[in-house]
PDB file of C-alpha atoms in Angstrom:
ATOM      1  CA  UNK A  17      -5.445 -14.872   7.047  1.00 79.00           C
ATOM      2  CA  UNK A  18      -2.998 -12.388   8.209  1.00 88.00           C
ATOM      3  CA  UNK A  19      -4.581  -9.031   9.940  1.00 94.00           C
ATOM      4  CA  UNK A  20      -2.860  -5.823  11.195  1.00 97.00           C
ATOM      5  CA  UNK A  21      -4.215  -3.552  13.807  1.00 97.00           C
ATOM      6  CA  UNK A  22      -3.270   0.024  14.349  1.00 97.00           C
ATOM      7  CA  UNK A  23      -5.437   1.277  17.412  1.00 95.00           C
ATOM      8  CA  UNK A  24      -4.568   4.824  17.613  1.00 96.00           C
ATOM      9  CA  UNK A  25      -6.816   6.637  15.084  1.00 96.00           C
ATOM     10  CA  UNK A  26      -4.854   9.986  15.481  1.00 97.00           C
ATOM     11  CA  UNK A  27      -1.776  11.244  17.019  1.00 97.00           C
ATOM     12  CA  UNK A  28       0.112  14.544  17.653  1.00 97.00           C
ATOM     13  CA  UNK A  29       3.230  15.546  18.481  1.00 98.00           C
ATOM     14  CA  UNK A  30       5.161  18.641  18.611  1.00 98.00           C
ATOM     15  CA  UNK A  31       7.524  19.536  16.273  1.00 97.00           C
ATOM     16  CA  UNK A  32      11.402  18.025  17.556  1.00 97.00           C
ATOM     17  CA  UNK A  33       9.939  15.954  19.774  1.00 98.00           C
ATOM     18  CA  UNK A  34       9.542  11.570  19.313  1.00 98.00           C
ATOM     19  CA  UNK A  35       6.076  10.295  18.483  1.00 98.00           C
ATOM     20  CA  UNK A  36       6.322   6.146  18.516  1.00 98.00           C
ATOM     21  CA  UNK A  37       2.965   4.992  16.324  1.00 98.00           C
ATOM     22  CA  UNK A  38       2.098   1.397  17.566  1.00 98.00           C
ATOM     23  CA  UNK A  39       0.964  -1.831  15.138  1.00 98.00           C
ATOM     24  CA  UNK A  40       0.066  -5.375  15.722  1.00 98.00           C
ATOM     25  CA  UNK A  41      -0.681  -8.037  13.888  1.00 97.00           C
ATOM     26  CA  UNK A  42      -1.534 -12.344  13.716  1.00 96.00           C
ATOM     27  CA  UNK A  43      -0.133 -14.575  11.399  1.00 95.00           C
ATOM     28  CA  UNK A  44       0.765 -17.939  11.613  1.00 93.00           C
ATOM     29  CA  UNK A  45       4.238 -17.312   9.264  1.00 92.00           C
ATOM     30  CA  UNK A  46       7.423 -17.552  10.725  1.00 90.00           C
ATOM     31  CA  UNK A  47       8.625 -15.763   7.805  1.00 92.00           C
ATOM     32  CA  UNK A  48       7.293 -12.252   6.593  1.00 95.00           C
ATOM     33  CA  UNK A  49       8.092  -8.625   6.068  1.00 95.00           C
ATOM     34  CA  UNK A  50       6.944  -5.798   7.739  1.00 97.00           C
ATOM     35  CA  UNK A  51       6.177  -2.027   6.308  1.00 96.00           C
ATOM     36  CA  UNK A  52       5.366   1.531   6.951  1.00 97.00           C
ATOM     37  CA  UNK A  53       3.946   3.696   4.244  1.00 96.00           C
ATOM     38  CA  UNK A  54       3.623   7.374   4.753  1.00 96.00           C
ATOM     39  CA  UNK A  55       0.581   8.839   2.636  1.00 93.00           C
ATOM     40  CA  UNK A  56       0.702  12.641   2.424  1.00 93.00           C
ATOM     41  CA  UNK A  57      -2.364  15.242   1.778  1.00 89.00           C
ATOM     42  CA  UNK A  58      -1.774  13.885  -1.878  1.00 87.00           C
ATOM     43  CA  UNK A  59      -2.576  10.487  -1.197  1.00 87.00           C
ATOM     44  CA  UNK A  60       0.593   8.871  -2.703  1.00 89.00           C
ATOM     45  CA  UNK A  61       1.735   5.957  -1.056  1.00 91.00           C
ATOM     46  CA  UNK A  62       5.219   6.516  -0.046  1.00 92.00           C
ATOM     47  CA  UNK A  63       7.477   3.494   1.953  1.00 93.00           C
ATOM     48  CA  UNK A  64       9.172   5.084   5.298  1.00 96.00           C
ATOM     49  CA  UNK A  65      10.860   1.663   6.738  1.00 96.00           C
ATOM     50  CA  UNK A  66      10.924  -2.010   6.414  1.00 95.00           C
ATOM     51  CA  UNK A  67      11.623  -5.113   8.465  1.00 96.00           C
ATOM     52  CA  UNK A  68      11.939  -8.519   7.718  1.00 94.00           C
ATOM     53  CA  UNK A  69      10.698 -10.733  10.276  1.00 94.00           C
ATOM     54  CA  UNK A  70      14.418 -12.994  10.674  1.00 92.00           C
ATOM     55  CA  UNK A  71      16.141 -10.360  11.386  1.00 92.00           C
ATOM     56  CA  UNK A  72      16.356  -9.477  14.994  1.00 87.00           C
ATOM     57  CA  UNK A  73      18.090  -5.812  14.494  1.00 94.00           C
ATOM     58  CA  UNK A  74      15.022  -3.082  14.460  1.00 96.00           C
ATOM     59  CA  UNK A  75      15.057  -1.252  11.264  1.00 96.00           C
ATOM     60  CA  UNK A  76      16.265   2.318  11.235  1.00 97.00           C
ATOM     61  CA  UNK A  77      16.312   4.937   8.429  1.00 95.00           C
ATOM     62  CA  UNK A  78      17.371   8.697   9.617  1.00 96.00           C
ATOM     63  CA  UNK A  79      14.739   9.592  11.994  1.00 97.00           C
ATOM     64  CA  UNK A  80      12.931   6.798  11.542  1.00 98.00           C
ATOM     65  CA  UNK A  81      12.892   3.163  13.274  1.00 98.00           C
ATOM     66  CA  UNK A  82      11.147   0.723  14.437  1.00 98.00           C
ATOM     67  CA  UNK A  83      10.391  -1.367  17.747  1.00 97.00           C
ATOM     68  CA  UNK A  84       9.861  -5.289  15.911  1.00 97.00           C
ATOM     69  CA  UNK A  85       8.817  -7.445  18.913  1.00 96.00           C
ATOM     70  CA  UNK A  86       8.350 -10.635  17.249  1.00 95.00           C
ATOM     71  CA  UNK A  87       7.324 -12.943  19.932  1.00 94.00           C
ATOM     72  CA  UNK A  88       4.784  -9.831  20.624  1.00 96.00           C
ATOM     73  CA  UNK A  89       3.888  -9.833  17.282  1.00 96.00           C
ATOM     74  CA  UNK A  90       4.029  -5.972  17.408  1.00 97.00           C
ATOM     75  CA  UNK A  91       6.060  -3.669  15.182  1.00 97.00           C
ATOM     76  CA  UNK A  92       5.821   0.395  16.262  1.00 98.00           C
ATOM     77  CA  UNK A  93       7.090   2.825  14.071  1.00 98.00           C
ATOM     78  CA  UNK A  94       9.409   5.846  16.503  1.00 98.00           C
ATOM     79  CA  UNK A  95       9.997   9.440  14.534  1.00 98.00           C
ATOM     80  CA  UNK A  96      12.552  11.490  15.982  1.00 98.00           C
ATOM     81  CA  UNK A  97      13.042  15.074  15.525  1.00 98.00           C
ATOM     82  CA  UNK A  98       9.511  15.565  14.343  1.00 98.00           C
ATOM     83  CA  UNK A  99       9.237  17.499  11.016  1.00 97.00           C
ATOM     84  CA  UNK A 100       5.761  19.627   9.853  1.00 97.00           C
ATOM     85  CA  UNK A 101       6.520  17.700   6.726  1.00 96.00           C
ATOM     86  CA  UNK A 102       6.058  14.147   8.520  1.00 97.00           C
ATOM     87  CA  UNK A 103       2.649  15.199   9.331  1.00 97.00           C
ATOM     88  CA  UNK A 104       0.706  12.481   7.250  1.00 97.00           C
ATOM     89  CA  UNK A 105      -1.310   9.309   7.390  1.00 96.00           C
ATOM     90  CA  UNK A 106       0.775   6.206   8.319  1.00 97.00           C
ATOM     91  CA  UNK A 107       0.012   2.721   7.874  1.00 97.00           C
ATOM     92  CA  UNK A 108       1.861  -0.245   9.051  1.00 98.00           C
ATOM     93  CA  UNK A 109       2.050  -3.311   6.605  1.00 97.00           C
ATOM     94  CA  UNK A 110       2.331  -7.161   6.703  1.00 96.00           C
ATOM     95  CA  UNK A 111       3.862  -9.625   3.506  1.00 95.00           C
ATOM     96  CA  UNK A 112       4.349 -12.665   3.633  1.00 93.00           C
ATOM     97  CA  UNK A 113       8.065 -14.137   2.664  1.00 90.00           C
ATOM     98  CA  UNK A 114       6.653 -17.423   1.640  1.00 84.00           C
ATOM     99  CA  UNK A 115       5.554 -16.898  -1.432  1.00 83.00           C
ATOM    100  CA  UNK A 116       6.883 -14.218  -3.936  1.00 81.00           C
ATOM    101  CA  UNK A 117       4.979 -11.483  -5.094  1.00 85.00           C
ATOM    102  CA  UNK A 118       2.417 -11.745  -1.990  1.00 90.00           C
ATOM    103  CA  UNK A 119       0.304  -8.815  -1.306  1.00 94.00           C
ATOM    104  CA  UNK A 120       0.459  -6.216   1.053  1.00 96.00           C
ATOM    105  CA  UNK A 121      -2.571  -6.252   4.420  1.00 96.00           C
ATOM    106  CA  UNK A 122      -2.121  -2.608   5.185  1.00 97.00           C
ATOM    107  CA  UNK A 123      -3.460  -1.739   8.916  1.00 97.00           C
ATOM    108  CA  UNK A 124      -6.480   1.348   9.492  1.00 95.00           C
ATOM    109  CA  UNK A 125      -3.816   4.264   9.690  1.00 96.00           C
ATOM    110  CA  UNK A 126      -2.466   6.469  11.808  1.00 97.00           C
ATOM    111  CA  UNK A 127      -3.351  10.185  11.061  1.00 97.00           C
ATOM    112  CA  UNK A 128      -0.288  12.215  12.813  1.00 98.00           C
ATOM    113  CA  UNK A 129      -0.443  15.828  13.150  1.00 98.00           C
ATOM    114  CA  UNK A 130       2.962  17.479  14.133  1.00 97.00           C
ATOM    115  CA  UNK A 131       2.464  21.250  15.991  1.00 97.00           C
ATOM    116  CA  UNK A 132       4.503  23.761  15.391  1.00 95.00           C
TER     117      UNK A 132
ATOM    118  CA  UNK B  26      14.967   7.343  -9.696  1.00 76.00           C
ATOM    119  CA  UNK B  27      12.837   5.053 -11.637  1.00 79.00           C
ATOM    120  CA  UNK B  28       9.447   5.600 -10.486  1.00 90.00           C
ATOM    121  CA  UNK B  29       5.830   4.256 -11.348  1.00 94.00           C
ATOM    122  CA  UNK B  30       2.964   5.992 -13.314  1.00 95.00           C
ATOM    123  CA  UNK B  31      -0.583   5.984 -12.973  1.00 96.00           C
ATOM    124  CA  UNK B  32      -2.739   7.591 -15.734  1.00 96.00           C
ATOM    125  CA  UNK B  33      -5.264  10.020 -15.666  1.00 96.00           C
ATOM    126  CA  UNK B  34      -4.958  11.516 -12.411  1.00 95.00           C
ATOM    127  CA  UNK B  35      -8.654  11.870 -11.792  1.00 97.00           C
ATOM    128  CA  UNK B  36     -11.531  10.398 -13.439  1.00 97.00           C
ATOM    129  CA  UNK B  37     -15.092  10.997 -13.478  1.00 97.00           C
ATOM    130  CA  UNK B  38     -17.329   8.167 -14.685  1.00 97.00           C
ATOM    131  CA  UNK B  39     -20.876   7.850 -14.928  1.00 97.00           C
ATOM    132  CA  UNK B  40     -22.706   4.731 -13.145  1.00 97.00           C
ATOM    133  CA  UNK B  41     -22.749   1.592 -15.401  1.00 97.00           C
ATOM    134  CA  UNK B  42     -19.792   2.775 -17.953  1.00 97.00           C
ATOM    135  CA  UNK B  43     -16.901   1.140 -18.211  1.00 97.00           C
ATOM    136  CA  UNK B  44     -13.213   2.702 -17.255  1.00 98.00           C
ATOM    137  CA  UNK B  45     -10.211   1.819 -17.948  1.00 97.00           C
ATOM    138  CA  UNK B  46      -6.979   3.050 -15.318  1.00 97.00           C
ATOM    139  CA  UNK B  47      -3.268   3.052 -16.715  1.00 97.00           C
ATOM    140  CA  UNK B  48      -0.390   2.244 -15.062  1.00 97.00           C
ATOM    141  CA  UNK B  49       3.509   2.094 -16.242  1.00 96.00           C
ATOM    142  CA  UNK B  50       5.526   0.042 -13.424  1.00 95.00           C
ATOM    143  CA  UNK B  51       9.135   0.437 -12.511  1.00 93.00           C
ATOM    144  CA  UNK B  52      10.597  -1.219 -15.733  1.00 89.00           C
ATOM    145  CA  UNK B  53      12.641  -4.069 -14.564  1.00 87.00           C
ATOM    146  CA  UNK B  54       9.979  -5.348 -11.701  1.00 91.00           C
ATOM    147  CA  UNK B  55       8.291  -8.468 -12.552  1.00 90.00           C
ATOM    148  CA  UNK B  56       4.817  -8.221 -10.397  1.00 94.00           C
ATOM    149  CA  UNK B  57       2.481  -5.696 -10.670  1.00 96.00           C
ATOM    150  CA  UNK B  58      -0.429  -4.546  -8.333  1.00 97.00           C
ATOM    151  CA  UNK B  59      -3.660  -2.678  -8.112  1.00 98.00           C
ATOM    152  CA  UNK B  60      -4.961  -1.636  -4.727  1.00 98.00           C
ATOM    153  CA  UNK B  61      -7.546   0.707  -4.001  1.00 97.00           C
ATOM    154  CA  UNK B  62      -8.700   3.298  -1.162  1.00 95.00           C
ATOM    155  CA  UNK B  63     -12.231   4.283  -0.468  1.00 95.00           C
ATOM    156  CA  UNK B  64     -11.796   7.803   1.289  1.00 90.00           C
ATOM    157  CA  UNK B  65     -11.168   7.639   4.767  1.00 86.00           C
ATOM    158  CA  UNK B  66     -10.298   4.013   4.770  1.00 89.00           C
ATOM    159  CA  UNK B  67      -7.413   1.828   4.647  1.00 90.00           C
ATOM    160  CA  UNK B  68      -5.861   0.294   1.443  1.00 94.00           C
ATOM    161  CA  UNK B  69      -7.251  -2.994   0.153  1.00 96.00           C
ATOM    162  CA  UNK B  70      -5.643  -5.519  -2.273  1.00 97.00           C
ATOM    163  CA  UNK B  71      -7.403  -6.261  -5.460  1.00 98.00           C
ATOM    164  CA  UNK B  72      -4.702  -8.731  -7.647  1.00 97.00           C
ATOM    165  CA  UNK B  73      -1.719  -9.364  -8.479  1.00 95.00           C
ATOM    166  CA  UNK B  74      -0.129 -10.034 -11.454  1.00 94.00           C
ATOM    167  CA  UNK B  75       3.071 -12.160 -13.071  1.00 92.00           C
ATOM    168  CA  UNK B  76       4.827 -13.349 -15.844  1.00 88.00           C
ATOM    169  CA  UNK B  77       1.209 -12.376 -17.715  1.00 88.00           C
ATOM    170  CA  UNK B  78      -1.261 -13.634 -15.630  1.00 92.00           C
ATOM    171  CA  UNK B  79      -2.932 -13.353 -12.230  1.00 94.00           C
ATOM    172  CA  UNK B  80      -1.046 -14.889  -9.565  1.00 93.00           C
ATOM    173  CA  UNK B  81      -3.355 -13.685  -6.885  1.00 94.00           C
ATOM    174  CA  UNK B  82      -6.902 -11.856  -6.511  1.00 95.00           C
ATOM    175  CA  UNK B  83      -8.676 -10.785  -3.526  1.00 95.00           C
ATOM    176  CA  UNK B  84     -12.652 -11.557  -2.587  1.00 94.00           C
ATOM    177  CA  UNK B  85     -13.554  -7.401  -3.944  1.00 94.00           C
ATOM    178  CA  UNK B  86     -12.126  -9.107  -7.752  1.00 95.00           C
ATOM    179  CA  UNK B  87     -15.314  -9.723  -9.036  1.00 93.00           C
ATOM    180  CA  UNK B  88     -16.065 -10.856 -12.681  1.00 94.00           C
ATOM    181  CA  UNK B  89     -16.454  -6.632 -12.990  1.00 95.00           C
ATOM    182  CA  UNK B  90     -12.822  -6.200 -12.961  1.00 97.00           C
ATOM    183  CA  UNK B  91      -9.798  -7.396 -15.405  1.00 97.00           C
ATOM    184  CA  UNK B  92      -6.479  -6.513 -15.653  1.00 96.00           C
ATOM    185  CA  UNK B  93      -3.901  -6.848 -18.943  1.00 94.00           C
ATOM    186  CA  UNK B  94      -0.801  -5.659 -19.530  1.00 90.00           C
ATOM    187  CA  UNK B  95      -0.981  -5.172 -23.031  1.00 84.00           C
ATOM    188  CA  UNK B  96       2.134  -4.267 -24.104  1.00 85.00           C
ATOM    189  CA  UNK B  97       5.637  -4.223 -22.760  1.00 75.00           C
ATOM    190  CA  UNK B  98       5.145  -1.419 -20.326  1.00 85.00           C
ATOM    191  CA  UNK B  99       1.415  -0.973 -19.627  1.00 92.00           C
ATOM    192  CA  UNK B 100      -0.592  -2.877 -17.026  1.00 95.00           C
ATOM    193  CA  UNK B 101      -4.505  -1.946 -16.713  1.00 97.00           C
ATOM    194  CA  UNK B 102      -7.358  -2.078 -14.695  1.00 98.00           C
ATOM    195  CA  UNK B 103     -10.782  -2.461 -16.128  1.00 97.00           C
ATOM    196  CA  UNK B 104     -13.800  -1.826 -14.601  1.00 97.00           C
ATOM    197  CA  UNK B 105     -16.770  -2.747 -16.426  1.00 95.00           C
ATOM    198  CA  UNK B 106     -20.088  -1.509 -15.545  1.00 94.00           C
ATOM    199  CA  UNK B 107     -18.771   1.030 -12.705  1.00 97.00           C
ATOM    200  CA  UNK B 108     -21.133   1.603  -9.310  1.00 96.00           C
ATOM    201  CA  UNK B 109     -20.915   4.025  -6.843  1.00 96.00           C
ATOM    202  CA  UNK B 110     -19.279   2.173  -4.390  1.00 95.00           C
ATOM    203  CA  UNK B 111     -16.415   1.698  -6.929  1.00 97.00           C
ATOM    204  CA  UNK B 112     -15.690   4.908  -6.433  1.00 97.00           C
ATOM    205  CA  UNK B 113     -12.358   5.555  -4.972  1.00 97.00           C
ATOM    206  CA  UNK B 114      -8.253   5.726  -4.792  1.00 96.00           C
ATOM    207  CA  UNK B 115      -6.870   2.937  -7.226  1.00 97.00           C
ATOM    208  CA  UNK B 116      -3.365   2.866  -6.236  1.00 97.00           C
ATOM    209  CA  UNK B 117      -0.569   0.798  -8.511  1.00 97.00           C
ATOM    210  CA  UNK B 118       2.250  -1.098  -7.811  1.00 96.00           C
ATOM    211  CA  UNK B 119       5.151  -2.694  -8.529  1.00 94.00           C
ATOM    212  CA  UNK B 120       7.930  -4.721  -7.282  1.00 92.00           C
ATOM    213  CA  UNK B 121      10.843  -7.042  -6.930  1.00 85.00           C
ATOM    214  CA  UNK B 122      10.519  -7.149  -3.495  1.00 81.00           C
ATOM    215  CA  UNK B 123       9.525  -4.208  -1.916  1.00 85.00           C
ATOM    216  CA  UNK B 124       6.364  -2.607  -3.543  1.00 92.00           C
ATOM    217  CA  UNK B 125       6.856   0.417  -5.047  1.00 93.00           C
ATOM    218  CA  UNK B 126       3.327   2.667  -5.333  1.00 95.00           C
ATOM    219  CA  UNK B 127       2.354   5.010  -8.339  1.00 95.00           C
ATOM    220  CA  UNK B 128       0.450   8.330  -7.524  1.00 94.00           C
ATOM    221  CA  UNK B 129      -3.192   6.955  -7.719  1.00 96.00           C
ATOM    222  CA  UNK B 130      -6.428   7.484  -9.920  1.00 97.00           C
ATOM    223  CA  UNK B 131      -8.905   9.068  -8.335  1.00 96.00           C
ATOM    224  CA  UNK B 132     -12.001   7.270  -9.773  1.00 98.00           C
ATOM    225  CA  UNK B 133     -15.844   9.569  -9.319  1.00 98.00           C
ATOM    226  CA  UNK B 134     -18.862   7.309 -10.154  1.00 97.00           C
ATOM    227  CA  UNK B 135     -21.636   9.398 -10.384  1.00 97.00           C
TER     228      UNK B 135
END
């Protein structure tokens, strides 16, 4: 079974400064896809960045991108500019490619806090 | 932007009644998802669903839960005989590839 590990429980950053949250995780797939999903104060679920695992290009979207070491099996999530509005839980994501339709293995979260 | 529904918002159930949690997915994805969140935790998989049947459920899909999607747009979560620990953040979602989450049900059991 596939597991994902985010060890830091909080983090803070000021605001336009770069906060990099860190994930792991173990499969045994050579073939997968890899999320984060920012969850606000409201609780929806909202997807920040994806990367699938064949690519070797990190992901990037606006501020956002990631740090996919594959080998490492690590995939950290860098914001840029840091917003008051990306203050929010974050939790990194595994799917498998192998089979369509697979379900997500979120991580525990990363509660970021961004300072004014 | 096409996005996905989850109806009601909140719900407050006594122990041992049954509830039943709405969800409209993105119209043209084929597989459709209920997760859930107890507070302060992270988000668990409960099933999966395709082509009008389960195509995946996890170990917390107990013979308390069902799903249907009863009509063309609908898919549903049933909870039969709800506990306390059931209570919680039941997220939806649907996809063609990447999965796209509604707003959640807050579900009370008291």
């Amino acid at each position: 079974a596939q597991t994902v590990t985010q060890s830091q429980p909080e983090m803070s950053v000021q605001e336009a400064e770069t906060v990099t949250l860190s994930c792991t995780y173990d499969t045994s797939e050579s073939d997968y896809y890899l999320f984060w999903y920012k969850q606000p104060p409201s609780r929806q679920m909202i997807l920040v960045i994806r990367q699938e695992a064949y690519k070797q290009q990190n992901a990037t979207e606006n501020r956002f991108s990631v740090n996919f070491q594959k080998a490492a099996k690590s995939f950290s999530l860098k914001i840029s500019d840091s917003q008051l509005g990306d203050a929010a839980m974050y939790f990194c994501a595994y799917r498998s490619a192998e089979t369509s339709g697979s379900r997500l293995t979120f991580g525990e979260g990363t509660q970021l806090t961004v300072n004014p | 932007e096409p996005e996905v529904t989850q109806t009601p918002s909140h719900q407050v159930t006594q122990m041992g009644q049954e509830v039943i949690l709405r969800c409209v997915p993105i119209s043209n994805h084929l597989y459709f998802y209920w997760y859930r969140q107890i507070l302060g935790q992270k988000v668990e998989f409960l099933v999966s669903f395709y082509n009008n049947e389960i195509s995946e459920k996890s170990e917390i899909f107990d013979d308390q839960f069902s799903v249907e999607r009863p009509d063309g747009s609908n898919f549903t979560l049933k909870i039969r005989s709800t506990k306390l620990e059931d209570s919680a953040m039941y997220f939806c979602a649907s996809s063609p590839s990447e999965q796209y989450f509604g707003p959640g049900t807050r579900l009370t059991v008291t």
